[in-house]
């Protein structure tokens, strides 16, 4: 599932290619109508042509395109979605759900094996992203993170992934940040000592920046805005490494379920 580093990689790529372009046509493929969350697919197809893309922004795992009439196109890739910019005459992409044609003859193609992703065309972006917590990357202050964890009895891993508390972290980077901070994922969030919150704060930033340096993680379906896989899956320390030795201490990495999600950690390095 694309998390903050993957969505930010896509955002930076698209910034170079689509800003200033106008939509010329929109195709919502048959059977993919539910991908368009709002307005109706018919209204979505009718409204976009003629509008110019003024920028590419990100909030947590959401991509936002401010448009020339003041509205916003918002995309959430969820599990298997991808937003790929293709040059004229590019080969077909599998699982194409929405085709957005641009005035330079290029296309933005939304592909999605499982069709769980969503897009919106809205006047007010807060209708979609208004309930998100502070961004896990952009200016996340130590005090902000502390206030998000304080008093919580839920496992710290679950709190880190709660998008209303902190936006952008999912399963991969929550596991990796907790390993780097030496904090056990099952610890009640409010039980972390000041130095542990400080280490976790540093670890979240470091893990996200490293992953962006590798253009994201492609464990399964993730591709960037040019259809290429990321490299960070080769550099993870615990995620999907259950049964393998910890790079720090040699102990066997374990896997448990927390909040319904597989959670990977070193029982020796993380307390
Ligand atoms: Zn270890």
Coordinates of C-alpha atoms and ligand atoms in Angstrom, one line a residue:
X1 CA 0.0 0.0 0.0
X2 CA 1.4 3.4 -0.9
X3 CA 2.3 5.4 2.2
X4 CA 3.7 8.9 2.5
X5 CA 7.1 8.2 0.8
X6 CA 5.4 6.6 -2.2
X7 CA 2.8 9.3 -2.6
X8 CA 5.4 12.0 -2.2
X9 CA 7.5 10.4 -4.9
X10 CA 4.5 10.4 -7.2
X11 CA 3.8 14.0 -6.3
X12 CA 7.3 15.2 -7.2
X13 CA 7.2 13.4 -10.5
X14 CA 3.8 14.7 -11.5
X15 CA 4.9 18.2 -10.5
X16 CA 7.3 18.2 -13.4
X17 CA 4.9 16.8 -15.9
X18 CA 1.3 17.9 -15.4
X19 CA 1.2 21.4 -13.8
X20 CA -0.2 23.9 -16.3
X21 CA -1.8 21.2 -18.4
X22 CA -5.6 21.1 -19.1
X23 CA -7.8 18.1 -19.1
X24 CA -9.2 17.4 -22.5
X25 CA -11.2 14.2 -21.8
X26 CA -12.0 11.8 -19.0
X27 CA -12.9 8.1 -19.3
X28 CA -14.2 6.1 -16.4
X29 CA -13.9 2.5 -17.3
X30 CA -17.0 0.3 -17.1
X31 CA -17.1 -1.5 -13.7
X32 CA -14.8 1.2 -12.1
X33 CA -17.5 3.8 -11.4
X34 CA -17.2 3.4 -7.7
X35 CA -13.6 4.7 -7.9
X36 CA -15.1 8.1 -8.4
X37 CA -16.4 8.9 -4.9
X38 CA -17.9 12.3 -5.7
X39 CA -19.5 13.7 -7.8
X40 CA -21.3 11.1 -9.9
X41 CA -19.1 9.5 -12.6
X42 CA -21.1 11.3 -15.3
X43 CA -20.7 14.7 -13.6
X44 CA -17.0 13.9 -13.0
X45 CA -16.5 13.3 -16.8
X46 CA -18.4 16.4 -17.7
X47 CA -16.7 18.8 -15.2
X48 CA -13.0 18.1 -15.7
X49 CA -12.4 18.8 -19.4
X50 CA -11.1 22.4 -19.8
X51 CA -9.8 22.8 -16.3
X52 CA -6.1 23.4 -15.8
X53 CA -3.9 21.7 -13.2
X54 CA -2.4 24.5 -11.0
X55 CA -0.3 22.3 -8.7
X56 CA 0.2 18.9 -7.1
X57 CA 0.0 18.8 -3.3
X58 CA 0.0 16.0 -0.7
X59 CA -1.8 15.6 2.6
X60 CA -0.8 12.3 4.3
X61 CA -1.4 9.7 1.7
X62 CA -3.8 11.9 -0.4
X63 CA -2.7 13.6 -3.7
X64 CA -4.5 17.0 -4.3
X65 CA -4.6 18.8 -7.6
X66 CA -5.8 22.4 -7.3
X67 CA -7.6 23.3 -10.5
X68 CA -8.1 26.5 -12.4
X69 CA -11.8 27.0 -11.3
X70 CA -10.8 26.7 -7.6
X71 CA -11.9 23.1 -7.2
X72 CA -9.7 20.2 -6.3
X73 CA -9.2 16.8 -7.8
X74 CA -8.2 14.5 -4.9
X75 CA -6.8 10.9 -5.3
X76 CA -6.3 8.2 -2.7
X77 CA -4.5 5.1 -4.0
X78 CA -5.5 2.9 -1.1
X79 CA -4.2 -0.7 -1.6
X80 CA -3.3 -1.2 -5.2
X81 CA -3.9 2.1 -7.0
X82 CA -1.3 3.9 -9.2
X83 CA -1.3 7.2 -11.0
X84 CA 0.9 7.0 -14.0
X85 CA 1.8 9.7 -16.5
X86 CA 2.1 8.3 -20.0
X87 CA 3.4 9.8 -23.2
X88 CA 1.4 9.7 -26.4
X89 CA 1.3 6.2 -27.9
X90 CA 2.4 4.5 -24.7
X91 CA 1.4 0.8 -24.4
X92 CA -1.8 0.0 -22.5
X93 CA -1.6 -0.4 -18.7
X94 CA -3.2 -3.3 -16.9
X95 CA -6.2 -2.6 -14.6
X96 CA -6.8 0.9 -16.1
X97 CA -9.8 2.4 -14.3
X98 CA -9.7 6.1 -15.2
X99 CA -8.0 7.8 -18.1
X100 CA -7.4 11.5 -17.8
X101 CA -6.3 12.9 -21.2
X102 CA -4.2 16.2 -21.1
X103 CA -3.8 18.9 -23.7
X104 CA -0.2 17.9 -24.6
X105 CA -1.6 14.5 -25.6
X106 CA -0.1 12.8 -22.6
X107 CA -2.4 10.9 -20.2
X108 CA -2.7 10.4 -16.5
X109 CA -3.8 6.8 -16.0
X110 CA -5.3 5.6 -12.8
X111 CA -4.8 1.8 -12.6
X112 CA -6.0 -0.3 -9.7
X113 CA -6.1 -4.1 -9.4
X114 CA -8.6 -4.1 -6.5
X115 CA -10.5 -0.9 -7.3
X116 CA -10.4 0.2 -3.7
X117 CA -8.8 3.6 -4.5
X118 CA -10.9 6.7 -4.7
X119 CA -11.0 10.1 -6.4
X120 CA -13.1 13.2 -5.7
X121 CA -13.7 16.5 -7.4
X122 CA -14.7 18.9 -4.7
X123 CA -15.0 22.7 -4.0
X124 CA -13.6 22.3 -0.6
X125 CA -10.7 19.8 0.0
X126 CA -11.4 19.7 3.8
X127 CA -14.5 17.7 3.0
X128 CA -12.0 14.9 2.1
X129 CA -8.8 15.6 4.0
X130 CA -10.1 17.8 6.8
X131 CA -10.0 15.1 9.5
X132 CA -6.3 14.1 8.9
X133 CA -3.8 14.7 11.7
X134 CA -0.6 16.6 11.1
X135 CA 1.6 15.3 8.3
X136 CA 4.2 12.8 9.5
X137 CA 6.9 14.5 7.4
X138 CA 6.1 18.2 6.9
X139 CA 7.2 20.0 10.0
X140 CA 6.1 17.3 12.5
X141 CA 7.3 18.9 15.8
X142 CA 8.4 16.8 18.7
X143 CA 5.8 18.3 20.9
X144 CA 3.1 17.5 18.3
X145 CA 4.1 13.9 18.2
X146 CA 4.2 13.8 22.0
X147 CA 0.7 15.2 22.2
X148 CA -0.6 12.6 19.8
X149 CA 0.7 9.7 22.0
X150 CA 0.1 11.2 25.5
X151 CA -2.5 9.4 27.5
X152 CA -3.3 6.8 24.9
X153 CA -3.5 3.2 26.0
X154 CA -3.7 1.7 22.5
X155 CA -0.5 0.1 21.2
X156 CA 1.9 2.8 19.9
X157 CA 2.0 1.1 16.5
X158 CA -1.8 1.4 16.1
X159 CA -1.7 5.1 17.2
X160 CA 1.1 5.8 14.7
X161 CA -1.1 4.4 11.9
X162 CA -4.2 6.3 12.9
X163 CA -4.5 8.9 10.1
X164 CA -6.6 11.2 12.2
X165 CA -3.7 11.4 14.7
X166 CA -0.8 11.5 12.3
X167 CA -1.1 11.4 8.5
X168 CA 1.1 9.4 6.2
X169 CA 2.4 6.4 8.1
X170 CA 1.1 2.9 7.2
X171 CA 2.2 -0.6 8.1
X172 CA 5.7 -0.5 6.5
X173 CA 7.0 2.7 8.0
X174 CA 5.4 2.4 11.4
X175 CA 7.2 -0.9 11.8
X176 CA 10.5 0.5 10.5
X177 CA 10.3 3.7 12.7
X178 CA 9.6 1.7 15.8
X179 CA 12.5 -0.6 15.2
X180 CA 14.8 2.4 14.6
X181 CA 13.6 4.0 17.8
X182 CA 14.0 0.7 19.8
X183 CA 10.4 0.8 20.9
X184 CA 8.2 -2.3 21.1
X185 CA 5.1 -1.9 18.8
X186 CA 2.8 -3.2 21.5
X187 CA 3.7 -0.6 24.2
X188 CA 0.8 1.6 25.2
X189 CA 1.4 4.9 23.3
X190 CA 1.1 6.9 26.5
X191 CA 3.8 4.8 28.3
X192 CA 6.7 6.1 26.2
X193 CA 9.3 8.1 28.2
X194 CA 10.4 11.5 26.9
X195 CA 13.6 10.1 25.4
X196 CA 11.7 7.3 23.7
X197 CA 9.3 9.9 22.1
X198 CA 12.4 11.8 21.0
X199 CA 13.9 8.8 19.4
X200 CA 10.6 7.9 17.7
X201 CA 10.3 11.4 16.4
X202 CA 13.8 11.3 14.9
X203 CA 13.1 7.7 13.5
X204 CA 9.9 8.7 11.8
X205 CA 11.6 11.5 9.9
X206 CA 14.7 9.4 9.1
X207 CA 12.7 6.4 7.8
X208 CA 10.5 8.5 5.6
X209 CA 13.4 10.5 4.1
X210 CA 15.4 7.3 3.4
X211 CA 12.4 5.7 1.7
X212 CA 11.9 8.8 -0.4
X213 CA 15.6 8.6 -1.3
X214 CA 14.9 5.1 -2.7
X215 CA 11.7 6.3 -4.4
X216 CA 9.5 4.3 -2.1
X217 CA 9.0 0.6 -1.4
X218 CA 7.5 -1.9 -4.0
X219 CA 6.7 -5.0 -2.0
X220 CA 3.7 -5.7 -4.3
X221 CA 2.0 -3.3 -6.6
X222 CA 3.5 0.2 -6.0
X223 CA 4.9 2.0 -9.0
X224 CA 5.8 5.7 -9.3
X225 CA 4.3 8.2 -11.7
X226 CA 6.4 6.7 -14.6
X227 CA 5.4 3.2 -13.8
X228 CA 8.7 2.2 -12.2
X229 CA 9.1 0.3 -8.9
X230 CA 10.8 1.8 -5.9
X231 CA 13.9 0.4 -4.2
X232 CA 13.4 0.8 -0.5
X233 CA 12.0 -2.8 -0.1
X234 CA 15.7 -3.9 -0.3
X235 CA 16.6 -1.7 2.7
X236 CA 13.9 -2.4 5.3
X237 CA 15.1 -3.7 8.7
X238 CA 12.0 -5.6 10.0
X239 CA 9.0 -5.2 7.7
X240 CA 8.2 -8.7 6.2
X241 CA 11.5 -10.1 7.7
X242 CA 9.8 -12.4 10.2
X243 CA 12.0 -15.5 10.9
X244 CA 15.1 -13.7 9.6
X245 CA 17.9 -12.4 11.9
X246 CA 18.0 -8.8 13.1
X247 CA 20.7 -6.8 11.4
X248 CA 21.6 -5.3 14.8
X249 CA 21.7 -8.2 17.2
X250 CA 21.0 -11.5 15.3
X251 CA 17.8 -12.2 17.2
X252 CA 15.0 -13.6 15.1
X253 CA 12.5 -11.0 13.8
X254 CA 9.0 -11.8 15.1
X255 CA 5.5 -11.1 13.6
X256 CA 2.4 -10.4 15.6
X257 CA -1.0 -8.9 14.8
X258 CA -1.8 -5.4 16.1
X259 CA -4.9 -3.5 15.1
X260 CA -5.6 -6.3 12.5
X261 CA -2.2 -5.7 10.8
X262 CA 0.9 -7.8 10.6
X263 CA 3.6 -6.2 12.8
X264 CA 7.3 -7.0 12.6
X265 CA 9.8 -6.3 15.3
X266 CA 13.0 -7.4 17.0
X267 CA 12.2 -8.8 20.5
X268 CA 15.7 -7.9 21.6
X269 CA 16.3 -4.4 20.2
X270 CA 12.7 -3.2 20.9
X271 CA 11.5 -2.7 24.4
Ligands
LIG1 ZN1 17.7 -6.8 17.2

